[in-house]
Amino acid sequence: MERSWVLFATPLRGLRRSILWWCIGIAALIAVTVAVWPAFRGSSGISEAIDQLPAGVIQALGLQDFGTPAGFLRGNLYELFVPLLLACATVAFVNGQTAGEEANGRLELFLAQPVSRAALFLGRALAAAVALALTVATVLVVQVAANRAFGLTIEMSRLLTTIALCGLLAALHGALAYAVAGARARPPLVLAVGIGVAVLGYVIAALFPLSDVLEPWQSVSPWEWAFGGDPLVNGAEAWRYLALLLPTIGLVLLGTILVTRRDVAAAA
């Protein structure tokens, strides 16, 4: 039990500064964004100006009903910025404690102990998951506090649903990064795949509907799985959670299997 705790607690301690700075950055974004809500509240001119944009552009940028609390939060935070930042943070957490540590030769000390590579990497995956959970919790706390401070009223269940889906989407991309790290201990590759797929998923979900040819492929994007039902307005069906959670578990299992079938890099 003590050995298992060390395999989890050590990488979590290594992430504490990253967690702090990611939380500060995302919290500042949310607070500053919600602080301008009073200027939008009841302002018909801004809504009318946005309504003049092509319908496809409004849909792609998440600007529907921009003068409402749900539309304001969607367009400014939860259509792109919060889910993308959480995904980038999670990929960075995973990369730093798996491929980054291995490439620098810092896993040798652990592997010299009577522990398996699978247990070692799973401990780091769990630490990254806890880091993500703490960051998501910060998002929720800051969002609720900012809403109250600046008079933005939105149903709590819709807000919880949206933030939970942001967290699950981030976990999926973190799991993808973990699978890549399990195959190859190359930090730039892990970052490129994890963040690149996140950006590509957003592009597919946002821009493919603008093309009659590409629109049917919109459904391949995890962003569409998470936010296609507009959770800030309508909540989310159970299948959306499963569509994000099941591949996440599968990718973690894949990464764990892959790391047991290759040599772990030694210090240069």
PDB file of C-alpha atoms in Angstrom:
ATOM      1  CA  MET A   1       0.000   0.000   0.000  1.00  0.00           C
ATOM      2  CA  GLU A   2       2.819   2.409   0.884  1.00  0.00           C
ATOM      3  CA  ARG A   3       4.568   1.666  -2.407  1.00  0.00           C
ATOM      4  CA  SER A   4       1.371   2.339  -4.355  1.00  0.00           C
ATOM      5  CA  TRP A   5       0.911   5.625  -2.525  1.00  0.00           C
ATOM      6  CA  VAL A   6       4.438   6.731  -3.466  1.00  0.00           C
ATOM      7  CA  LEU A   7       3.811   5.915  -7.131  1.00  0.00           C
ATOM      8  CA  PHE A   8       0.830   8.286  -7.034  1.00  0.00           C
ATOM      9  CA  ALA A   9       1.945  10.959  -4.555  1.00  0.00           C
ATOM     10  CA  THR A  10       5.371  11.603  -6.085  1.00  0.00           C
ATOM     11  CA  PRO A  11       4.124  12.650  -9.535  1.00  0.00           C
ATOM     12  CA  LEU A  12       1.263  14.597  -7.940  1.00  0.00           C
ATOM     13  CA  ARG A  13       3.784  16.605  -5.926  1.00  0.00           C
ATOM     14  CA  GLY A  14       5.701  17.184  -9.138  1.00  0.00           C
ATOM     15  CA  LEU A  15       2.562  18.660 -10.699  1.00  0.00           C
ATOM     16  CA  ARG A  16       1.653  21.060  -7.908  1.00  0.00           C
ATOM     17  CA  ARG A  17       3.207  24.155  -9.516  1.00  0.00           C
ATOM     18  CA  SER A  18       1.711  23.340 -12.900  1.00  0.00           C
ATOM     19  CA  ILE A  19      -1.693  22.863 -11.291  1.00  0.00           C
ATOM     20  CA  LEU A  20      -1.381  26.190  -9.497  1.00  0.00           C
ATOM     21  CA  TRP A  21      -0.456  28.184 -12.599  1.00  0.00           C
ATOM     22  CA  TRP A  22      -3.043  26.545 -14.824  1.00  0.00           C
ATOM     23  CA  CYS A  23      -5.713  27.207 -12.194  1.00  0.00           C
ATOM     24  CA  ILE A  24      -4.643  30.839 -11.837  1.00  0.00           C
ATOM     25  CA  GLY A  25      -4.639  31.390 -15.585  1.00  0.00           C
ATOM     26  CA  ILE A  26      -8.030  29.803 -16.258  1.00  0.00           C
ATOM     27  CA  ALA A  27      -9.559  31.436 -13.176  1.00  0.00           C
ATOM     28  CA  ALA A  28      -8.355  34.849 -14.341  1.00  0.00           C
ATOM     29  CA  LEU A  29      -9.848  34.267 -17.794  1.00  0.00           C
ATOM     30  CA  ILE A  30     -13.227  33.345 -16.311  1.00  0.00           C
ATOM     31  CA  ALA A  31     -13.283  36.221 -13.830  1.00  0.00           C
ATOM     32  CA  VAL A  32     -12.299  38.867 -16.388  1.00  0.00           C
ATOM     33  CA  THR A  33     -14.780  37.532 -18.927  1.00  0.00           C
ATOM     34  CA  VAL A  34     -17.741  37.450 -16.553  1.00  0.00           C
ATOM     35  CA  ALA A  35     -16.794  40.913 -15.283  1.00  0.00           C
ATOM     36  CA  VAL A  36     -17.917  42.399 -18.610  1.00  0.00           C
ATOM     37  CA  TRP A  37     -21.319  40.682 -18.476  1.00  0.00           C
ATOM     38  CA  PRO A  38     -23.079  43.774 -17.049  1.00  0.00           C
ATOM     39  CA  ALA A  39     -22.146  45.635 -20.247  1.00  0.00           C
ATOM     40  CA  PHE A  40     -23.848  42.968 -22.355  1.00  0.00           C
ATOM     41  CA  ARG A  41     -26.875  42.426 -20.129  1.00  0.00           C
ATOM     42  CA  GLY A  42     -29.884  44.114 -21.681  1.00  0.00           C
ATOM     43  CA  SER A  43     -27.829  45.491 -24.582  1.00  0.00           C
ATOM     44  CA  SER A  44     -29.919  44.814 -27.664  1.00  0.00           C
ATOM     45  CA  GLY A  45     -27.428  46.553 -29.973  1.00  0.00           C
ATOM     46  CA  ILE A  46     -24.731  43.926 -29.532  1.00  0.00           C
ATOM     47  CA  SER A  47     -27.179  41.079 -30.053  1.00  0.00           C
ATOM     48  CA  GLU A  48     -28.577  42.751 -33.148  1.00  0.00           C
ATOM     49  CA  ALA A  49     -25.070  43.247 -34.561  1.00  0.00           C
ATOM     50  CA  ILE A  50     -24.231  39.573 -34.038  1.00  0.00           C
ATOM     51  CA  ASP A  51     -27.528  38.563 -35.630  1.00  0.00           C
ATOM     52  CA  GLN A  52     -26.396  40.272 -38.834  1.00  0.00           C
ATOM     53  CA  LEU A  53     -23.624  37.705 -39.256  1.00  0.00           C
ATOM     54  CA  PRO A  54     -24.256  34.670 -41.468  1.00  0.00           C
ATOM     55  CA  ALA A  55     -26.063  31.901 -39.601  1.00  0.00           C
ATOM     56  CA  GLY A  56     -23.206  29.462 -40.209  1.00  0.00           C
ATOM     57  CA  VAL A  57     -20.660  31.827 -38.692  1.00  0.00           C
ATOM     58  CA  ILE A  58     -22.849  32.401 -35.633  1.00  0.00           C
ATOM     59  CA  GLN A  59     -23.181  28.644 -35.184  1.00  0.00           C
ATOM     60  CA  ALA A  60     -19.470  28.001 -35.722  1.00  0.00           C
ATOM     61  CA  LEU A  61     -18.433  30.591 -33.132  1.00  0.00           C
ATOM     62  CA  GLY A  62     -21.131  29.669 -30.621  1.00  0.00           C
ATOM     63  CA  LEU A  63     -22.654  33.148 -30.700  1.00  0.00           C
ATOM     64  CA  GLN A  64     -26.305  32.113 -30.657  1.00  0.00           C
ATOM     65  CA  ASP A  65     -28.370  34.164 -28.174  1.00  0.00           C
ATOM     66  CA  PHE A  66     -25.234  36.045 -27.173  1.00  0.00           C
ATOM     67  CA  GLY A  67     -27.195  38.488 -25.034  1.00  0.00           C
ATOM     68  CA  THR A  68     -28.437  35.721 -22.726  1.00  0.00           C
ATOM     69  CA  PRO A  69     -26.366  34.279 -19.850  1.00  0.00           C
ATOM     70  CA  ALA A  70     -26.028  30.890 -21.568  1.00  0.00           C
ATOM     71  CA  GLY A  71     -25.130  32.455 -24.914  1.00  0.00           C
ATOM     72  CA  PHE A  72     -22.625  34.809 -23.293  1.00  0.00           C
ATOM     73  CA  LEU A  73     -20.850  31.999 -21.453  1.00  0.00           C
ATOM     74  CA  ARG A  74     -20.916  29.733 -24.494  1.00  0.00           C
ATOM     75  CA  GLY A  75     -19.520  32.294 -26.899  1.00  0.00           C
ATOM     76  CA  ASN A  76     -16.868  33.693 -24.585  1.00  0.00           C
ATOM     77  CA  LEU A  77     -15.758  30.671 -22.580  1.00  0.00           C
ATOM     78  CA  TYR A  78     -17.267  27.254 -23.174  1.00  0.00           C
ATOM     79  CA  GLU A  79     -17.389  27.067 -26.952  1.00  0.00           C
ATOM     80  CA  LEU A  80     -13.577  27.062 -27.179  1.00  0.00           C
ATOM     81  CA  PHE A  81     -11.376  28.603 -24.506  1.00  0.00           C
ATOM     82  CA  VAL A  82     -12.165  26.660 -21.325  1.00  0.00           C
ATOM     83  CA  PRO A  83     -12.351  23.185 -22.924  1.00  0.00           C
ATOM     84  CA  LEU A  84      -9.220  23.826 -25.006  1.00  0.00           C
ATOM     85  CA  LEU A  85      -7.240  25.145 -22.044  1.00  0.00           C
ATOM     86  CA  LEU A  86      -8.298  22.187 -19.900  1.00  0.00           C
ATOM     87  CA  ALA A  87      -7.267  19.794 -22.681  1.00  0.00           C
ATOM     88  CA  CYS A  88      -3.873  21.508 -23.050  1.00  0.00           C
ATOM     89  CA  ALA A  89      -3.358  21.441 -19.286  1.00  0.00           C
ATOM     90  CA  THR A  90      -4.159  17.733 -19.078  1.00  0.00           C
ATOM     91  CA  VAL A  91      -1.874  16.856 -21.977  1.00  0.00           C
ATOM     92  CA  ALA A  92       0.883  18.869 -20.286  1.00  0.00           C
ATOM     93  CA  PHE A  93       0.268  17.090 -16.954  1.00  0.00           C
ATOM     94  CA  VAL A  94       0.482  13.683 -18.610  1.00  0.00           C
ATOM     95  CA  ASN A  95       3.461  14.538 -20.788  1.00  0.00           C
ATOM     96  CA  GLY A  96       5.484  15.994 -17.951  1.00  0.00           C
ATOM     97  CA  GLN A  97       5.050  12.949 -15.724  1.00  0.00           C
ATOM     98  CA  THR A  98       5.422  10.221 -18.367  1.00  0.00           C
ATOM     99  CA  ALA A  99       7.366  10.976 -21.540  1.00  0.00           C
ATOM    100  CA  GLY A 100       9.104  14.000 -20.010  1.00  0.00           C
ATOM    101  CA  GLU A 101      10.292  12.132 -16.951  1.00  0.00           C
ATOM    102  CA  GLU A 102      11.322   9.115 -18.992  1.00  0.00           C
ATOM    103  CA  ALA A 103      13.231  11.163 -21.580  1.00  0.00           C
ATOM    104  CA  ASN A 104      15.167  12.808 -18.762  1.00  0.00           C
ATOM    105  CA  GLY A 105      15.994   9.457 -17.201  1.00  0.00           C
ATOM    106  CA  ARG A 106      14.168  10.161 -13.960  1.00  0.00           C
ATOM    107  CA  LEU A 107      12.140   6.953 -14.006  1.00  0.00           C
ATOM    108  CA  GLU A 108      15.170   4.725 -13.496  1.00  0.00           C
ATOM    109  CA  LEU A 109      15.127   5.166  -9.725  1.00  0.00           C
ATOM    110  CA  PHE A 110      11.516   3.962  -9.546  1.00  0.00           C
ATOM    111  CA  LEU A 111      12.114   1.051 -11.906  1.00  0.00           C
ATOM    112  CA  ALA A 112      15.056  -0.071  -9.802  1.00  0.00           C
ATOM    113  CA  GLN A 113      12.477  -0.814  -7.095  1.00  0.00           C
ATOM    114  CA  PRO A 114      10.213  -3.887  -7.115  1.00  0.00           C
ATOM    115  CA  VAL A 115       7.439  -2.161  -9.067  1.00  0.00           C
ATOM    116  CA  SER A 116       6.070  -2.878 -12.515  1.00  0.00           C
ATOM    117  CA  ARG A 117       6.136  -0.429 -15.390  1.00  0.00           C
ATOM    118  CA  ALA A 118       2.369  -0.699 -15.581  1.00  0.00           C
ATOM    119  CA  ALA A 119       1.971   0.347 -11.944  1.00  0.00           C
ATOM    120  CA  LEU A 120       4.465   3.166 -12.393  1.00  0.00           C
ATOM    121  CA  PHE A 121       2.662   4.653 -15.376  1.00  0.00           C
ATOM    122  CA  LEU A 122      -0.809   4.098 -13.958  1.00  0.00           C
ATOM    123  CA  GLY A 123       0.228   5.999 -10.838  1.00  0.00           C
ATOM    124  CA  ARG A 124       1.205   8.915 -13.063  1.00  0.00           C
ATOM    125  CA  ALA A 125      -2.034   8.687 -15.011  1.00  0.00           C
ATOM    126  CA  LEU A 126      -3.949   8.852 -11.735  1.00  0.00           C
ATOM    127  CA  ALA A 127      -1.902  11.868 -10.617  1.00  0.00           C
ATOM    128  CA  ALA A 128      -2.723  13.646 -13.881  1.00  0.00           C
ATOM    129  CA  ALA A 129      -6.404  12.774 -13.409  1.00  0.00           C
ATOM    130  CA  VAL A 130      -6.381  14.301  -9.921  1.00  0.00           C
ATOM    131  CA  ALA A 131      -4.601  17.368 -11.294  1.00  0.00           C
ATOM    132  CA  LEU A 132      -7.341  17.708 -13.904  1.00  0.00           C
ATOM    133  CA  ALA A 133     -10.047  17.247 -11.263  1.00  0.00           C
ATOM    134  CA  LEU A 134      -8.542  20.027  -9.141  1.00  0.00           C
ATOM    135  CA  THR A 135      -8.393  22.329 -12.170  1.00  0.00           C
ATOM    136  CA  VAL A 136     -11.997  21.557 -13.117  1.00  0.00           C
ATOM    137  CA  ALA A 137     -13.080  22.182  -9.517  1.00  0.00           C
ATOM    138  CA  THR A 138     -11.342  25.558  -9.686  1.00  0.00           C
ATOM    139  CA  VAL A 139     -13.236  26.373 -12.883  1.00  0.00           C
ATOM    140  CA  LEU A 140     -16.538  25.587 -11.176  1.00  0.00           C
ATOM    141  CA  VAL A 141     -15.791  27.543  -8.000  1.00  0.00           C
ATOM    142  CA  VAL A 142     -14.523  30.608  -9.861  1.00  0.00           C
ATOM    143  CA  GLN A 143     -17.403  30.509 -12.355  1.00  0.00           C
ATOM    144  CA  VAL A 144     -20.026  30.346  -9.610  1.00  0.00           C
ATOM    145  CA  ALA A 145     -18.319  33.109  -7.619  1.00  0.00           C
ATOM    146  CA  ALA A 146     -17.966  35.342 -10.686  1.00  0.00           C
ATOM    147  CA  ASN A 147     -21.598  34.754 -11.652  1.00  0.00           C
ATOM    148  CA  ARG A 148     -22.768  35.897  -8.241  1.00  0.00           C
ATOM    149  CA  ALA A 149     -20.407  38.861  -8.145  1.00  0.00           C
ATOM    150  CA  PHE A 150     -21.489  40.224 -11.525  1.00  0.00           C
ATOM    151  CA  GLY A 151     -25.130  39.209 -11.579  1.00  0.00           C
ATOM    152  CA  LEU A 152     -24.986  36.498 -14.226  1.00  0.00           C
ATOM    153  CA  THR A 153     -27.822  34.076 -13.533  1.00  0.00           C
ATOM    154  CA  ILE A 154     -27.807  30.600 -15.070  1.00  0.00           C
ATOM    155  CA  GLU A 155     -29.206  27.275 -13.932  1.00  0.00           C
ATOM    156  CA  MET A 156     -26.637  25.465 -11.810  1.00  0.00           C
ATOM    157  CA  SER A 157     -27.370  22.036 -13.298  1.00  0.00           C
ATOM    158  CA  ARG A 158     -26.600  23.341 -16.805  1.00  0.00           C
ATOM    159  CA  LEU A 159     -23.353  24.879 -15.606  1.00  0.00           C
ATOM    160  CA  LEU A 160     -22.309  21.681 -13.822  1.00  0.00           C
ATOM    161  CA  THR A 161     -23.109  19.633 -16.908  1.00  0.00           C
ATOM    162  CA  THR A 162     -21.062  21.875 -19.187  1.00  0.00           C
ATOM    163  CA  ILE A 163     -18.030  21.988 -16.915  1.00  0.00           C
ATOM    164  CA  ALA A 164     -18.190  18.210 -16.392  1.00  0.00           C
ATOM    165  CA  LEU A 165     -18.203  17.687 -20.166  1.00  0.00           C
ATOM    166  CA  CYS A 166     -15.228  20.057 -20.476  1.00  0.00           C
ATOM    167  CA  GLY A 167     -13.393  17.902 -17.924  1.00  0.00           C
ATOM    168  CA  LEU A 168     -14.244  14.651 -19.701  1.00  0.00           C
ATOM    169  CA  LEU A 169     -13.164  16.096 -23.049  1.00  0.00           C
ATOM    170  CA  ALA A 170      -9.859  17.133 -21.479  1.00  0.00           C
ATOM    171  CA  ALA A 171      -9.462  13.666 -19.936  1.00  0.00           C
ATOM    172  CA  LEU A 172      -9.932  12.085 -23.363  1.00  0.00           C
ATOM    173  CA  HIS A 173      -7.094  14.122 -24.860  1.00  0.00           C
ATOM    174  CA  GLY A 174      -4.946  13.461 -21.813  1.00  0.00           C
ATOM    175  CA  ALA A 175      -5.565   9.736 -22.264  1.00  0.00           C
ATOM    176  CA  LEU A 176      -4.535  10.042 -25.899  1.00  0.00           C
ATOM    177  CA  ALA A 177      -1.306  11.704 -24.781  1.00  0.00           C
ATOM    178  CA  TYR A 178      -0.811   8.880 -22.271  1.00  0.00           C
ATOM    179  CA  ALA A 179      -1.224   6.266 -25.005  1.00  0.00           C
ATOM    180  CA  VAL A 180       1.362   8.033 -27.174  1.00  0.00           C
ATOM    181  CA  ALA A 181       3.739   8.271 -24.208  1.00  0.00           C
ATOM    182  CA  GLY A 182       3.209   4.575 -23.607  1.00  0.00           C
ATOM    183  CA  ALA A 183       4.349   3.869 -27.155  1.00  0.00           C
ATOM    184  CA  ARG A 184       7.194   6.384 -27.457  1.00  0.00           C
ATOM    185  CA  ALA A 185       8.987   8.491 -24.832  1.00  0.00           C
ATOM    186  CA  ARG A 186       9.135  11.620 -26.986  1.00  0.00           C
ATOM    187  CA  PRO A 187       7.699  14.676 -25.210  1.00  0.00           C
ATOM    188  CA  PRO A 188       7.323  16.823 -28.369  1.00  0.00           C
ATOM    189  CA  LEU A 189       5.407  14.005 -30.055  1.00  0.00           C
ATOM    190  CA  VAL A 190       3.102  13.566 -27.053  1.00  0.00           C
ATOM    191  CA  LEU A 191       2.346  17.293 -26.927  1.00  0.00           C
ATOM    192  CA  ALA A 192       1.862  17.545 -30.687  1.00  0.00           C
ATOM    193  CA  VAL A 193      -0.572  14.635 -30.846  1.00  0.00           C
ATOM    194  CA  GLY A 194      -2.531  15.518 -27.704  1.00  0.00           C
ATOM    195  CA  ILE A 195      -2.945  19.226 -28.404  1.00  0.00           C
ATOM    196  CA  GLY A 196      -3.093  18.822 -32.181  1.00  0.00           C
ATOM    197  CA  VAL A 197      -6.007  16.394 -31.974  1.00  0.00           C
ATOM    198  CA  ALA A 198      -7.802  18.760 -29.568  1.00  0.00           C
ATOM    199  CA  VAL A 199      -7.469  21.660 -32.008  1.00  0.00           C
ATOM    200  CA  LEU A 200      -8.440  19.472 -34.953  1.00  0.00           C
ATOM    201  CA  GLY A 201     -11.522  18.267 -33.099  1.00  0.00           C
ATOM    202  CA  TYR A 202     -12.631  21.845 -32.518  1.00  0.00           C
ATOM    203  CA  VAL A 203     -12.076  22.757 -36.180  1.00  0.00           C
ATOM    204  CA  ILE A 204     -14.147  19.771 -37.293  1.00  0.00           C
ATOM    205  CA  ALA A 205     -16.997  20.553 -34.908  1.00  0.00           C
ATOM    206  CA  ALA A 206     -17.013  24.296 -35.669  1.00  0.00           C
ATOM    207  CA  LEU A 207     -16.276  24.508 -39.391  1.00  0.00           C
ATOM    208  CA  PHE A 208     -17.428  21.274 -41.013  1.00  0.00           C
ATOM    209  CA  PRO A 209     -21.121  22.251 -40.618  1.00  0.00           C
ATOM    210  CA  LEU A 210     -20.413  25.187 -42.959  1.00  0.00           C
ATOM    211  CA  SER A 211     -19.851  22.755 -45.830  1.00  0.00           C
ATOM    212  CA  ASP A 212     -22.530  20.457 -47.206  1.00  0.00           C
ATOM    213  CA  VAL A 213     -19.798  17.990 -48.155  1.00  0.00           C
ATOM    214  CA  LEU A 214     -18.049  17.978 -44.769  1.00  0.00           C
ATOM    215  CA  GLU A 215     -21.048  18.343 -42.467  1.00  0.00           C
ATOM    216  CA  PRO A 216     -21.730  14.581 -42.139  1.00  0.00           C
ATOM    217  CA  TRP A 217     -18.204  14.163 -40.718  1.00  0.00           C
ATOM    218  CA  GLN A 218     -18.849  16.575 -37.876  1.00  0.00           C
ATOM    219  CA  SER A 219     -19.912  13.677 -35.679  1.00  0.00           C
ATOM    220  CA  VAL A 220     -16.380  12.227 -35.584  1.00  0.00           C
ATOM    221  CA  SER A 221     -15.252  15.100 -33.349  1.00  0.00           C
ATOM    222  CA  PRO A 222     -15.214  14.606 -29.561  1.00  0.00           C
ATOM    223  CA  TRP A 223     -16.175  18.275 -29.302  1.00  0.00           C
ATOM    224  CA  GLU A 224     -19.432  17.433 -31.033  1.00  0.00           C
ATOM    225  CA  TRP A 225     -19.980  14.525 -28.634  1.00  0.00           C
ATOM    226  CA  ALA A 226     -19.506  16.874 -25.692  1.00  0.00           C
ATOM    227  CA  PHE A 227     -21.179  20.107 -26.769  1.00  0.00           C
ATOM    228  CA  GLY A 228     -23.333  19.261 -29.778  1.00  0.00           C
ATOM    229  CA  GLY A 229     -26.472  19.350 -27.674  1.00  0.00           C
ATOM    230  CA  ASP A 230     -25.720  22.852 -26.266  1.00  0.00           C
ATOM    231  CA  PRO A 231     -25.447  21.731 -22.612  1.00  0.00           C
ATOM    232  CA  LEU A 232     -25.623  25.282 -21.227  1.00  0.00           C
ATOM    233  CA  VAL A 233     -29.192  25.425 -22.549  1.00  0.00           C
ATOM    234  CA  ASN A 234     -30.410  21.845 -22.853  1.00  0.00           C
ATOM    235  CA  GLY A 235     -28.279  19.781 -20.489  1.00  0.00           C
ATOM    236  CA  ALA A 236     -26.716  16.606 -21.861  1.00  0.00           C
ATOM    237  CA  GLU A 237     -27.850  13.086 -22.641  1.00  0.00           C
ATOM    238  CA  ALA A 238     -26.150  10.203 -20.819  1.00  0.00           C
ATOM    239  CA  TRP A 239     -24.549   8.909 -24.013  1.00  0.00           C
ATOM    240  CA  ARG A 240     -22.395  12.042 -24.261  1.00  0.00           C
ATOM    241  CA  TYR A 241     -20.663  11.220 -20.984  1.00  0.00           C
ATOM    242  CA  LEU A 242     -20.110   7.623 -22.064  1.00  0.00           C
ATOM    243  CA  ALA A 243     -18.851   8.660 -25.499  1.00  0.00           C
ATOM    244  CA  LEU A 244     -16.055  10.593 -23.781  1.00  0.00           C
ATOM    245  CA  LEU A 245     -15.414   8.295 -20.813  1.00  0.00           C
ATOM    246  CA  LEU A 246     -15.175   4.916 -22.562  1.00  0.00           C
ATOM    247  CA  PRO A 247     -12.466   5.921 -25.102  1.00  0.00           C
ATOM    248  CA  THR A 248     -10.575   7.576 -22.251  1.00  0.00           C
ATOM    249  CA  ILE A 249     -10.463   4.308 -20.319  1.00  0.00           C
ATOM    250  CA  GLY A 250      -9.533   2.410 -23.470  1.00  0.00           C
ATOM    251  CA  LEU A 251      -6.646   4.759 -24.270  1.00  0.00           C
ATOM    252  CA  VAL A 252      -5.280   4.494 -20.725  1.00  0.00           C
ATOM    253  CA  LEU A 253      -5.363   0.703 -20.960  1.00  0.00           C
ATOM    254  CA  LEU A 254      -3.681   0.859 -24.365  1.00  0.00           C
ATOM    255  CA  GLY A 255      -0.922   3.132 -23.113  1.00  0.00           C
ATOM    256  CA  THR A 256      -0.319   0.874 -20.117  1.00  0.00           C
ATOM    257  CA  ILE A 257      -0.046  -2.205 -22.329  1.00  0.00           C
ATOM    258  CA  LEU A 258       2.286  -0.461 -24.772  1.00  0.00           C
ATOM    259  CA  VAL A 259       4.721   0.696 -22.084  1.00  0.00           C
ATOM    260  CA  THR A 260       5.075  -2.874 -20.791  1.00  0.00           C
ATOM    261  CA  ARG A 261       6.078  -4.054 -24.276  1.00  0.00           C
ATOM    262  CA  ARG A 262       9.016  -1.741 -24.857  1.00  0.00           C
ATOM    263  CA  ASP A 263      12.189  -0.713 -23.109  1.00  0.00           C
ATOM    264  CA  VAL A 264      12.004   2.327 -20.864  1.00  0.00           C
ATOM    265  CA  ALA A 265      14.516   4.998 -21.898  1.00  0.00           C
ATOM    266  CA  ALA A 266      17.567   5.371 -19.681  1.00  0.00           C
ATOM    267  CA  ALA A 267      19.335   8.610 -18.830  1.00  0.00           C
ATOM    268  CA  ALA A 268      21.533   9.881 -21.635  1.00  0.00           C
TER     269      ALA A 268
END
